[in-house]
Short mmCIF file of N, CA and C in Angstrom, two decimals:
data_model
loop_
_atom_site.label_atom_id
_atom_site.label_comp_id
_atom_site.label_asym_id
_atom_site.label_seq_id
_atom_site.Cartn_x
_atom_site.Cartn_y
_atom_site.Cartn_z
N UNK A 1093 -49.86 2.24 -33.26
CA UNK A 1093 -48.79 1.40 -32.74
C UNK A 1093 -47.95 2.19 -31.75
N UNK A 1094 -47.73 1.63 -30.57
CA UNK A 1094 -46.96 2.27 -29.52
C UNK A 1094 -45.51 2.45 -29.95
N UNK A 1095 -44.96 3.61 -29.66
CA UNK A 1095 -43.58 3.94 -29.99
C UNK A 1095 -42.81 4.15 -28.69
N UNK A 1096 -42.24 3.07 -28.11
CA UNK A 1096 -41.66 3.14 -26.78
C UNK A 1096 -40.47 4.10 -26.64
N UNK A 1097 -39.74 4.35 -27.73
CA UNK A 1097 -38.58 5.21 -27.62
C UNK A 1097 -38.90 6.68 -27.87
N UNK A 1098 -40.17 7.01 -28.13
CA UNK A 1098 -40.58 8.39 -28.34
C UNK A 1098 -41.20 8.95 -27.07
N UNK A 1099 -40.86 10.21 -26.79
CA UNK A 1099 -41.32 10.84 -25.55
C UNK A 1099 -41.83 12.25 -25.80
N UNK A 1100 -42.73 12.65 -24.93
CA UNK A 1100 -43.20 14.02 -24.86
C UNK A 1100 -42.75 14.56 -23.52
N UNK A 1101 -42.26 15.79 -23.51
CA UNK A 1101 -41.92 16.49 -22.27
C UNK A 1101 -43.13 17.35 -21.92
N UNK A 1102 -43.59 17.24 -20.68
CA UNK A 1102 -44.71 18.05 -20.22
C UNK A 1102 -44.22 18.97 -19.12
N UNK A 1103 -44.45 20.28 -19.30
CA UNK A 1103 -44.02 21.29 -18.33
C UNK A 1103 -45.25 22.09 -17.90
N UNK A 1104 -45.49 22.10 -16.60
CA UNK A 1104 -46.56 22.88 -15.99
C UNK A 1104 -45.87 24.03 -15.28
N UNK A 1105 -46.16 25.28 -15.70
CA UNK A 1105 -45.35 26.39 -15.22
C UNK A 1105 -46.16 27.65 -14.95
N UNK A 1106 -45.52 28.61 -14.35
CA UNK A 1106 -46.16 29.89 -14.06
C UNK A 1106 -46.50 30.59 -15.38
N UNK A 1107 -47.66 31.26 -15.45
CA UNK A 1107 -48.03 31.98 -16.67
C UNK A 1107 -46.96 32.99 -17.08
N UNK A 1108 -46.73 33.09 -18.36
CA UNK A 1108 -45.77 34.05 -18.89
C UNK A 1108 -44.32 33.63 -18.76
N UNK A 1109 -44.05 32.47 -18.25
CA UNK A 1109 -42.68 31.98 -18.09
C UNK A 1109 -42.32 31.06 -19.24
N UNK A 1110 -41.07 30.87 -19.44
CA UNK A 1110 -40.57 29.93 -20.44
C UNK A 1110 -40.25 28.61 -19.74
N UNK A 1111 -40.36 27.49 -20.46
CA UNK A 1111 -40.09 26.20 -19.83
C UNK A 1111 -38.63 25.97 -19.46
N UNK A 1112 -37.72 26.78 -19.98
CA UNK A 1112 -36.29 26.77 -19.72
C UNK A 1112 -35.68 25.63 -18.94
N UNK A 1113 -35.41 25.82 -17.62
CA UNK A 1113 -34.71 24.81 -16.84
C UNK A 1113 -35.44 23.47 -16.78
N UNK A 1114 -36.75 23.48 -16.63
CA UNK A 1114 -37.50 22.22 -16.57
C UNK A 1114 -37.38 21.46 -17.88
N UNK A 1115 -37.43 22.18 -18.99
CA UNK A 1115 -37.29 21.52 -20.29
C UNK A 1115 -35.87 20.98 -20.47
N UNK A 1116 -34.87 21.78 -20.11
CA UNK A 1116 -33.48 21.34 -20.25
C UNK A 1116 -33.22 20.08 -19.41
N UNK A 1117 -33.74 20.07 -18.19
CA UNK A 1117 -33.57 18.90 -17.33
C UNK A 1117 -34.24 17.67 -17.94
N UNK A 1118 -35.45 17.85 -18.46
CA UNK A 1118 -36.18 16.73 -19.06
C UNK A 1118 -35.49 16.24 -20.33
N UNK A 1119 -34.96 17.15 -21.13
CA UNK A 1119 -34.24 16.74 -22.35
C UNK A 1119 -32.99 15.94 -21.99
N UNK A 1120 -32.25 16.39 -20.99
CA UNK A 1120 -31.05 15.66 -20.56
C UNK A 1120 -31.44 14.27 -20.06
N UNK A 1121 -32.53 14.18 -19.30
CA UNK A 1121 -33.04 12.91 -18.81
C UNK A 1121 -33.37 11.99 -19.99
N UNK A 1122 -34.10 12.51 -20.97
CA UNK A 1122 -34.50 11.72 -22.14
C UNK A 1122 -33.28 11.28 -22.95
N UNK A 1123 -32.36 12.20 -23.18
CA UNK A 1123 -31.15 11.87 -23.95
C UNK A 1123 -30.36 10.75 -23.29
N UNK A 1124 -30.22 10.83 -21.98
CA UNK A 1124 -29.45 9.82 -21.25
C UNK A 1124 -30.07 8.43 -21.36
N UNK A 1125 -31.38 8.39 -21.59
CA UNK A 1125 -32.09 7.11 -21.66
C UNK A 1125 -32.47 6.71 -23.08
N UNK A 1126 -31.94 7.44 -24.06
CA UNK A 1126 -32.19 7.08 -25.45
C UNK A 1126 -33.60 7.36 -25.94
N UNK A 1127 -34.28 8.30 -25.31
CA UNK A 1127 -35.63 8.67 -25.73
C UNK A 1127 -35.57 9.84 -26.70
N UNK A 1128 -36.32 9.75 -27.77
CA UNK A 1128 -36.40 10.84 -28.75
C UNK A 1128 -37.59 11.72 -28.38
N UNK A 1129 -37.31 12.98 -28.07
CA UNK A 1129 -38.37 13.91 -27.69
C UNK A 1129 -39.06 14.41 -28.96
N UNK A 1130 -40.38 14.16 -29.02
CA UNK A 1130 -41.15 14.58 -30.20
C UNK A 1130 -41.83 15.92 -30.00
N UNK A 1131 -42.03 16.33 -28.75
CA UNK A 1131 -42.69 17.61 -28.48
C UNK A 1131 -42.46 18.02 -27.04
N UNK A 1132 -42.53 19.33 -26.82
CA UNK A 1132 -42.56 19.89 -25.47
C UNK A 1132 -43.92 20.55 -25.35
N UNK A 1133 -44.69 20.08 -24.39
CA UNK A 1133 -46.06 20.56 -24.20
C UNK A 1133 -46.11 21.29 -22.87
N UNK A 1134 -46.72 22.48 -22.88
CA UNK A 1134 -46.78 23.28 -21.66
C UNK A 1134 -48.21 23.68 -21.32
N UNK A 1135 -48.40 23.93 -20.05
CA UNK A 1135 -49.64 24.50 -19.53
C UNK A 1135 -49.26 25.46 -18.41
N UNK A 1136 -50.02 26.55 -18.26
CA UNK A 1136 -49.77 27.44 -17.11
C UNK A 1136 -50.40 26.87 -15.85
N UNK A 1137 -49.85 27.26 -14.71
CA UNK A 1137 -50.46 26.90 -13.43
C UNK A 1137 -51.87 27.44 -13.37
N UNK A 1138 -52.68 26.83 -12.55
CA UNK A 1138 -54.02 27.35 -12.33
C UNK A 1138 -55.04 26.24 -12.20
N UNK A 1139 -55.15 25.41 -13.21
CA UNK A 1139 -56.13 24.33 -13.20
C UNK A 1139 -55.52 23.10 -12.54
N UNK A 1140 -56.03 22.68 -11.37
CA UNK A 1140 -55.44 21.52 -10.69
C UNK A 1140 -55.70 20.19 -11.39
N UNK A 1141 -56.81 20.07 -12.09
CA UNK A 1141 -57.13 18.82 -12.79
C UNK A 1141 -56.54 18.87 -14.20
N UNK A 1142 -55.58 17.99 -14.49
CA UNK A 1142 -54.95 18.03 -15.81
C UNK A 1142 -55.94 17.83 -16.96
N UNK A 1143 -57.08 17.18 -16.68
CA UNK A 1143 -58.08 16.97 -17.73
C UNK A 1143 -58.65 18.30 -18.23
N UNK A 1144 -58.50 19.35 -17.46
CA UNK A 1144 -58.98 20.67 -17.85
C UNK A 1144 -57.93 21.55 -18.49
N UNK A 1145 -56.76 20.99 -18.80
CA UNK A 1145 -55.67 21.77 -19.40
C UNK A 1145 -55.48 21.38 -20.86
N UNK A 1146 -55.40 22.35 -21.76
CA UNK A 1146 -55.23 22.03 -23.18
C UNK A 1146 -53.93 21.27 -23.48
N UNK A 1147 -52.85 21.63 -22.82
CA UNK A 1147 -51.58 20.95 -23.06
C UNK A 1147 -51.64 19.49 -22.64
N UNK A 1148 -52.20 19.22 -21.48
CA UNK A 1148 -52.31 17.83 -21.02
C UNK A 1148 -53.22 17.04 -21.95
N UNK A 1149 -54.26 17.67 -22.46
CA UNK A 1149 -55.13 16.99 -23.42
C UNK A 1149 -54.36 16.59 -24.67
N UNK A 1150 -53.42 17.43 -25.06
CA UNK A 1150 -52.55 17.10 -26.20
C UNK A 1150 -51.69 15.87 -25.89
N UNK A 1151 -51.17 15.81 -24.66
CA UNK A 1151 -50.39 14.64 -24.23
C UNK A 1151 -51.26 13.39 -24.32
N UNK A 1152 -52.48 13.47 -23.78
CA UNK A 1152 -53.39 12.33 -23.81
C UNK A 1152 -53.72 11.91 -25.24
N UNK A 1153 -53.99 12.89 -26.10
CA UNK A 1153 -54.32 12.58 -27.50
C UNK A 1153 -53.16 11.85 -28.18
N UNK A 1154 -51.94 12.32 -27.94
CA UNK A 1154 -50.77 11.68 -28.54
C UNK A 1154 -50.62 10.26 -28.01
N UNK A 1155 -50.83 10.08 -26.71
CA UNK A 1155 -50.75 8.74 -26.12
C UNK A 1155 -51.84 7.83 -26.67
N UNK A 1156 -53.04 8.35 -26.82
CA UNK A 1156 -54.16 7.54 -27.32
C UNK A 1156 -53.92 7.06 -28.74
N UNK A 1157 -53.21 7.86 -29.53
CA UNK A 1157 -52.89 7.47 -30.91
C UNK A 1157 -51.69 6.53 -30.98
N UNK A 1158 -51.04 6.30 -29.84
CA UNK A 1158 -49.87 5.42 -29.82
C UNK A 1158 -48.61 6.10 -30.29
N UNK A 1159 -48.60 7.43 -30.31
CA UNK A 1159 -47.47 8.17 -30.83
C UNK A 1159 -46.30 8.32 -29.89
N UNK A 1160 -46.44 7.90 -28.64
CA UNK A 1160 -45.36 8.00 -27.66
C UNK A 1160 -45.38 6.79 -26.74
N UNK A 1161 -44.25 6.58 -26.09
CA UNK A 1161 -44.16 5.52 -25.10
C UNK A 1161 -43.84 6.07 -23.72
N UNK A 1162 -43.49 7.37 -23.66
CA UNK A 1162 -43.09 7.97 -22.39
C UNK A 1162 -43.51 9.43 -22.33
N UNK A 1163 -43.94 9.84 -21.14
CA UNK A 1163 -44.15 11.25 -20.83
C UNK A 1163 -43.14 11.59 -19.74
N UNK A 1164 -42.34 12.62 -19.99
CA UNK A 1164 -41.34 13.06 -19.02
C UNK A 1164 -41.85 14.34 -18.37
N UNK A 1165 -41.97 14.31 -17.04
CA UNK A 1165 -42.34 15.49 -16.26
C UNK A 1165 -41.30 15.65 -15.15
N UNK A 1166 -41.18 16.86 -14.65
CA UNK A 1166 -40.17 17.10 -13.62
C UNK A 1166 -40.56 16.43 -12.30
N UNK A 1167 -41.76 16.67 -11.87
CA UNK A 1167 -42.24 16.20 -10.57
C UNK A 1167 -43.66 15.67 -10.69
N UNK A 1168 -44.09 14.81 -9.79
CA UNK A 1168 -45.49 14.37 -9.82
C UNK A 1168 -46.47 15.53 -9.74
N UNK A 1169 -46.12 16.58 -9.00
CA UNK A 1169 -47.02 17.73 -8.86
C UNK A 1169 -47.20 18.50 -10.16
N UNK A 1170 -46.39 18.22 -11.17
CA UNK A 1170 -46.60 18.84 -12.48
C UNK A 1170 -47.85 18.27 -13.15
N UNK A 1171 -48.19 17.05 -12.81
CA UNK A 1171 -49.41 16.46 -13.35
C UNK A 1171 -50.61 17.00 -12.58
N UNK A 1172 -50.55 16.98 -11.26
CA UNK A 1172 -51.58 17.56 -10.41
C UNK A 1172 -50.96 17.85 -9.05
N UNK A 1173 -51.36 18.96 -8.43
CA UNK A 1173 -50.79 19.32 -7.13
C UNK A 1173 -51.17 18.33 -6.04
N UNK A 1174 -50.46 18.42 -4.93
CA UNK A 1174 -50.68 17.49 -3.83
C UNK A 1174 -52.14 17.44 -3.37
N UNK A 1175 -52.80 18.59 -3.32
CA UNK A 1175 -54.18 18.59 -2.84
C UNK A 1175 -55.15 17.90 -3.83
N UNK A 1176 -54.66 17.62 -5.02
CA UNK A 1176 -55.48 16.92 -6.03
C UNK A 1176 -54.77 15.64 -6.48
N UNK A 1177 -54.04 15.01 -5.56
CA UNK A 1177 -53.23 13.84 -5.93
C UNK A 1177 -54.06 12.72 -6.56
N UNK A 1178 -55.34 12.60 -6.21
CA UNK A 1178 -56.15 11.52 -6.78
C UNK A 1178 -56.28 11.65 -8.29
N UNK A 1179 -56.33 12.88 -8.80
CA UNK A 1179 -56.42 13.02 -10.26
C UNK A 1179 -55.07 12.74 -10.92
N UNK A 1180 -54.00 12.99 -10.20
CA UNK A 1180 -52.67 12.63 -10.71
C UNK A 1180 -52.60 11.13 -10.96
N UNK A 1181 -53.04 10.36 -9.96
CA UNK A 1181 -53.01 8.91 -10.10
C UNK A 1181 -53.96 8.44 -11.20
N UNK A 1182 -55.08 9.10 -11.32
CA UNK A 1182 -56.02 8.76 -12.39
C UNK A 1182 -55.36 8.93 -13.75
N UNK A 1183 -54.67 10.04 -13.95
CA UNK A 1183 -54.02 10.32 -15.23
C UNK A 1183 -52.86 9.37 -15.50
N UNK A 1184 -52.07 9.09 -14.48
CA UNK A 1184 -50.95 8.16 -14.65
C UNK A 1184 -51.47 6.77 -14.98
N UNK A 1185 -52.54 6.36 -14.33
CA UNK A 1185 -53.14 5.06 -14.62
C UNK A 1185 -53.67 5.01 -16.04
N UNK A 1186 -54.31 6.10 -16.49
CA UNK A 1186 -54.83 6.18 -17.85
C UNK A 1186 -53.70 5.98 -18.86
N UNK A 1187 -52.58 6.65 -18.62
CA UNK A 1187 -51.43 6.51 -19.54
C UNK A 1187 -50.88 5.09 -19.48
N UNK A 1188 -50.69 4.56 -18.28
CA UNK A 1188 -50.14 3.20 -18.15
C UNK A 1188 -51.04 2.16 -18.80
N UNK A 1189 -52.34 2.37 -18.73
CA UNK A 1189 -53.27 1.44 -19.39
C UNK A 1189 -53.08 1.42 -20.90
N UNK A 1190 -52.45 2.44 -21.43
CA UNK A 1190 -52.17 2.52 -22.87
C UNK A 1190 -50.71 2.23 -23.18
N UNK A 1191 -49.99 1.75 -22.18
CA UNK A 1191 -48.59 1.38 -22.38
C UNK A 1191 -47.62 2.54 -22.34
N UNK A 1192 -48.05 3.69 -21.86
CA UNK A 1192 -47.20 4.89 -21.80
C UNK A 1192 -46.69 5.07 -20.38
N UNK A 1193 -45.36 5.13 -20.26
CA UNK A 1193 -44.73 5.33 -18.95
C UNK A 1193 -44.68 6.81 -18.61
N UNK A 1194 -44.75 7.11 -17.33
CA UNK A 1194 -44.50 8.45 -16.82
C UNK A 1194 -43.17 8.39 -16.10
N UNK A 1195 -42.27 9.27 -16.51
CA UNK A 1195 -40.93 9.31 -15.90
C UNK A 1195 -40.73 10.70 -15.32
N UNK A 1196 -40.07 10.78 -14.17
CA UNK A 1196 -39.80 12.05 -13.50
C UNK A 1196 -38.33 12.42 -13.68
N UNK A 1197 -38.08 13.63 -14.17
CA UNK A 1197 -36.71 14.03 -14.50
C UNK A 1197 -35.95 14.65 -13.33
N UNK A 1198 -36.63 15.03 -12.28
CA UNK A 1198 -35.94 15.63 -11.15
C UNK A 1198 -35.00 14.59 -10.55
N UNK A 1199 -33.72 14.89 -10.44
CA UNK A 1199 -32.74 13.89 -10.01
C UNK A 1199 -33.08 13.18 -8.70
N UNK A 1200 -33.69 13.86 -7.74
CA UNK A 1200 -34.02 13.22 -6.47
C UNK A 1200 -35.06 12.11 -6.63
N UNK A 1201 -35.81 12.10 -7.74
CA UNK A 1201 -36.82 11.10 -7.97
C UNK A 1201 -36.38 10.01 -8.96
N UNK A 1202 -35.16 10.12 -9.43
CA UNK A 1202 -34.65 9.16 -10.38
C UNK A 1202 -33.74 8.16 -9.67
N UNK A 1203 -34.07 6.87 -9.73
CA UNK A 1203 -33.21 5.87 -9.09
C UNK A 1203 -31.79 5.93 -9.66
N UNK A 1204 -30.79 5.61 -8.85
CA UNK A 1204 -29.40 5.65 -9.33
C UNK A 1204 -29.18 4.81 -10.59
N UNK A 1205 -29.93 3.72 -10.74
CA UNK A 1205 -29.75 2.87 -11.92
C UNK A 1205 -30.55 3.38 -13.11
N UNK A 1206 -31.27 4.52 -12.95
CA UNK A 1206 -32.03 5.10 -14.05
C UNK A 1206 -33.31 4.35 -14.34
N UNK A 1207 -33.76 3.51 -13.41
CA UNK A 1207 -34.94 2.69 -13.62
C UNK A 1207 -36.20 3.48 -13.84
N UNK A 1208 -37.26 2.76 -14.16
CA UNK A 1208 -38.55 3.37 -14.40
C UNK A 1208 -39.06 3.95 -13.10
N UNK A 1209 -39.54 5.19 -13.18
CA UNK A 1209 -40.12 5.84 -12.00
C UNK A 1209 -41.56 6.17 -12.27
#
């Protein structure tokens, strides 16, 4: 059963770094919208296709089980870099087909009314 108010934060970051600011920004975004964060999932930079990342696979598994209604990422490029944008859209479509929204926490990508992005 889909849980629309539950969210996972996904952070794609440099190896050996902590999710720090990206996680804090995503948590503030989720809190402001009444989303309960169930997990913070991370992957290091390197693999452009999210299907090849263990953390992203965890996000997909959680979505497939209906355990979340939202994935919060900082930027679209956190899902896949610009040169691999087609796989980003593939992954976002896969989530949307299961009723899971993708929301971007970076303020420049968030509409003033806080709408779905």
